[in-house]
Structure formats: C-alpha cells, structure tokens
Tab-separated table of C-alpha atoms in Angstrom:
chain	number	residue	atom	x	y	z
A	1	UNK	CA	-23.510	-2.932	-75.490
A	2	UNK	CA	-23.961	-6.141	-73.203
A	3	UNK	CA	-19.958	-6.106	-72.371
A	4	UNK	CA	-20.888	-2.446	-71.104
A	5	UNK	CA	-23.878	-3.620	-68.709
A	6	UNK	CA	-21.895	-6.472	-67.263
A	7	UNK	CA	-18.998	-4.206	-66.598
A	8	UNK	CA	-21.185	-1.523	-65.206
A	9	UNK	CA	-23.067	-4.228	-62.720
A	10	UNK	CA	-19.857	-5.607	-61.702
A	11	UNK	CA	-18.586	-2.440	-60.788
A	12	UNK	CA	-21.239	-1.338	-58.774
A	13	UNK	CA	-21.081	-4.870	-56.753
A	14	UNK	CA	-17.534	-4.512	-56.123
A	15	UNK	CA	-17.543	-2.326	-53.090
A	16	UNK	CA	-19.539	-5.020	-51.150
A	17	UNK	CA	-17.301	-7.926	-51.508
A	18	UNK	CA	-14.441	-5.994	-50.125
A	19	UNK	CA	-16.583	-4.943	-46.854
A	20	UNK	CA	-17.723	-8.609	-46.566
A	21	UNK	CA	-13.876	-9.752	-46.537
A	22	UNK	CA	-12.684	-7.241	-44.444
A	23	UNK	CA	-15.706	-7.692	-41.730
A	24	UNK	CA	-14.759	-11.636	-42.011
A	25	UNK	CA	-10.819	-10.857	-41.704
A	26	UNK	CA	-11.479	-8.564	-38.620
A	27	UNK	CA	-13.298	-11.344	-36.763
A	28	UNK	CA	-10.145	-14.271	-37.640
A	29	UNK	CA	-7.844	-11.232	-36.535
A	30	UNK	CA	-9.994	-11.266	-33.192
A	31	UNK	CA	-9.537	-14.701	-33.019
A	32	UNK	CA	-6.267	-15.104	-33.640
A	33	UNK	CA	-4.631	-13.198	-30.558
A	34	UNK	CA	-2.033	-14.780	-29.123
A	35	UNK	CA	-3.058	-15.773	-24.988
A	36	UNK	CA	-0.959	-17.581	-22.412
A	37	UNK	CA	-4.241	-18.532	-20.998
A	38	UNK	CA	-5.928	-21.856	-21.882
A	39	UNK	CA	-8.263	-24.399	-21.074
A	40	UNK	CA	-6.132	-27.313	-19.675
A	41	UNK	CA	-5.251	-29.209	-22.561
A	42	UNK	CA	-5.147	-26.423	-25.061
A	43	UNK	CA	-7.818	-24.035	-26.814
A	44	UNK	CA	-9.824	-21.229	-25.535
A	45	UNK	CA	-13.626	-22.412	-26.368
A	46	UNK	CA	-15.166	-25.346	-24.394
A	47	UNK	CA	-18.443	-26.954	-25.185
A	48	UNK	CA	-19.663	-28.220	-22.354
A	49	UNK	CA	-23.676	-29.533	-20.980
A	50	UNK	CA	-25.490	-28.486	-17.943
A	51	UNK	CA	-27.138	-30.894	-15.611
A	52	UNK	CA	-29.199	-28.996	-13.224
A	53	UNK	CA	-28.369	-28.994	-9.103
A	54	UNK	CA	-24.807	-30.315	-10.424
A	55	UNK	CA	-21.263	-27.901	-10.795
A	56	UNK	CA	-19.151	-28.517	-13.771
A	57	UNK	CA	-15.551	-28.266	-13.033
A	58	UNK	CA	-13.325	-26.821	-15.539
A	59	UNK	CA	-9.374	-26.031	-15.169
A	60	UNK	CA	-7.019	-23.234	-17.206
A	61	UNK	CA	-3.654	-23.240	-17.565
A	62	UNK	CA	-1.891	-19.850	-16.747
A	63	UNK	CA	1.502	-19.833	-18.851
A	64	UNK	CA	2.392	-16.387	-18.327
A	65	UNK	CA	0.175	-13.511	-16.486
A	66	UNK	CA	-2.205	-12.168	-18.392
A	67	UNK	CA	-5.964	-10.741	-18.369
A	68	UNK	CA	-8.819	-12.165	-19.860
A	69	UNK	CA	-12.680	-12.199	-20.151
A	70	UNK	CA	-14.426	-15.821	-19.253
A	71	UNK	CA	-18.087	-15.717	-20.769
A	72	UNK	CA	-20.644	-18.529	-20.841
A	73	UNK	CA	-22.743	-18.648	-23.609
A	74	UNK	CA	-26.079	-20.562	-23.959
A	75	UNK	CA	-28.420	-21.170	-26.247
A	76	UNK	CA	-31.200	-18.876	-24.412
A	77	UNK	CA	-29.000	-15.758	-23.085
A	78	UNK	CA	-31.270	-16.190	-19.840
A	79	UNK	CA	-30.432	-19.588	-18.652
A	80	UNK	CA	-29.793	-19.677	-15.228
A	81	UNK	CA	-25.798	-20.607	-15.503
A	82	UNK	CA	-23.111	-18.685	-13.954
A	83	UNK	CA	-19.590	-18.885	-12.623
A	84	UNK	CA	-19.949	-19.575	-8.833
A	85	UNK	CA	-16.338	-19.568	-8.225
A	86	UNK	CA	-12.374	-19.010	-9.085
A	87	UNK	CA	-9.743	-21.387	-7.483
A	88	UNK	CA	-6.745	-19.983	-7.704
A	89	UNK	CA	-3.282	-21.915	-7.657
A	90	UNK	CA	-2.993	-21.196	-3.659
A	91	UNK	CA	-6.200	-22.671	-2.848
A	92	UNK	CA	-7.990	-19.448	-2.224
A	93	UNK	CA	-10.776	-18.484	-4.040
A	94	UNK	CA	-13.039	-15.676	-5.217
A	95	UNK	CA	-16.891	-15.633	-6.408
A	96	UNK	CA	-19.747	-15.750	-7.067
A	97	UNK	CA	-19.394	-14.242	-10.729
A	98	UNK	CA	-22.378	-14.046	-13.472
A	99	UNK	CA	-22.190	-14.911	-16.709
A	100	UNK	CA	-18.579	-13.029	-17.563
A	101	UNK	CA	-15.432	-12.659	-15.448
A	102	UNK	CA	-12.773	-10.270	-16.394
A	103	UNK	CA	-9.293	-11.306	-14.182
A	104	UNK	CA	-5.856	-10.618	-14.508
A	105	UNK	CA	-4.257	-13.972	-13.020
A	106	UNK	CA	-1.297	-13.089	-11.893
A	107	UNK	CA	0.359	-16.486	-11.073
A	108	UNK	CA	1.728	-19.087	-13.330
A	109	UNK	CA	0.080	-22.344	-12.588
A	110	UNK	CA	-3.497	-24.314	-12.756
A	111	UNK	CA	-6.596	-22.590	-11.940
A	112	UNK	CA	-10.131	-23.619	-12.192
A	113	UNK	CA	-13.511	-22.553	-12.398
A	114	UNK	CA	-16.705	-23.987	-11.039
A	115	UNK	CA	-20.135	-23.498	-13.041
A	116	UNK	CA	-23.173	-23.817	-12.257
A	117	UNK	CA	-26.745	-22.836	-11.674
A	118	UNK	CA	-27.592	-19.715	-9.295
A	119	UNK	CA	-29.364	-21.432	-6.885
A	120	UNK	CA	-31.238	-17.911	-5.338
A	121	UNK	CA	-33.076	-17.306	-8.846
A	122	UNK	CA	-34.318	-20.922	-8.553
A	123	UNK	CA	-34.907	-21.230	-12.282
A	124	UNK	CA	-33.533	-24.363	-13.098
A	125	UNK	CA	-31.102	-25.235	-16.415
A	126	UNK	CA	-30.287	-28.414	-18.238
A	127	UNK	CA	-28.684	-27.959	-21.674
A	128	UNK	CA	-25.640	-26.972	-23.436
A	129	UNK	CA	-23.173	-23.999	-22.844
A	130	UNK	CA	-19.829	-22.627	-24.124
A	131	UNK	CA	-17.392	-20.994	-21.708
A	132	UNK	CA	-14.946	-19.051	-23.837
A	133	UNK	CA	-11.368	-17.522	-22.631
A	134	UNK	CA	-11.453	-14.157	-24.840
A	135	UNK	CA	-7.550	-12.183	-23.952
A	136	UNK	CA	-7.797	-8.481	-23.143
A	137	UNK	CA	-6.034	-6.182	-25.505
A	138	UNK	CA	-4.043	-3.983	-23.596
C-alpha cells in the first residue's frame, strides 16, 4: 500500500518537472543563438558601472552583417541611462536612442556606442548596468 502511495505521488509530481526543464532548456537555447556581432574581445554581455556625468564607450565587433537588439539593464528600471550614440566604421554617427536599440549592421568592422545619462531629464545616476547584444532571429 505504501508503495502504491509513493507511485501515485510520484506520478502526480512528474508533469511539473519536464515543463520546468523545458523552460530552462528554451532559455538556454535563446542564449546559444549564434551571432556575428559581439563586444570587442568577445561575448554578448558586458557589466559596466555608470558614474554620473561621465560617458562610457563600448566597442562592438561586426564580423558579418546581421541584426541585433542592444539592451541596457539597470537594477532599477527607471535609472537615467541611455545609448546616446552609435558610431559606424566610416565615422558617421546615429542617435540618440533610449535603453534599447534595434539595428541592422550592414558593414563589417568596429562600431562603438556611447552610454550616458539623458541630460534633458536631469536625474543623475551612478551605479551598475549591463549592456547585452541579443541576436534577432529572422
């Protein structure tokens, strides 16, 4: 009887485990999508520290044309941090942007973004933030 109770209990619990495992697998697959665009030196996640009033420059290597989403994340979603400009290999620039930038990189080479506070808002921010390159699956 105890063996039957253990079997029934185990059978009731088993549907939850595969769904949790599948969720973890799908998250892992999203992170494993290859990209031809990385930060200088490799990787697609960069941890940074903002100092109020300063501008950070982050270099991006484009090995083959591709589209990506570049996202800024802070511990507090209301932090005054933005991608202010994107500089292309030919020296031209585009911007300002917000905390996300969807872009189709058409030329191979070194790009860079500048990240700082939006001076029009006036709220100062000093603290950690992350920059992530997310490949866009087409």
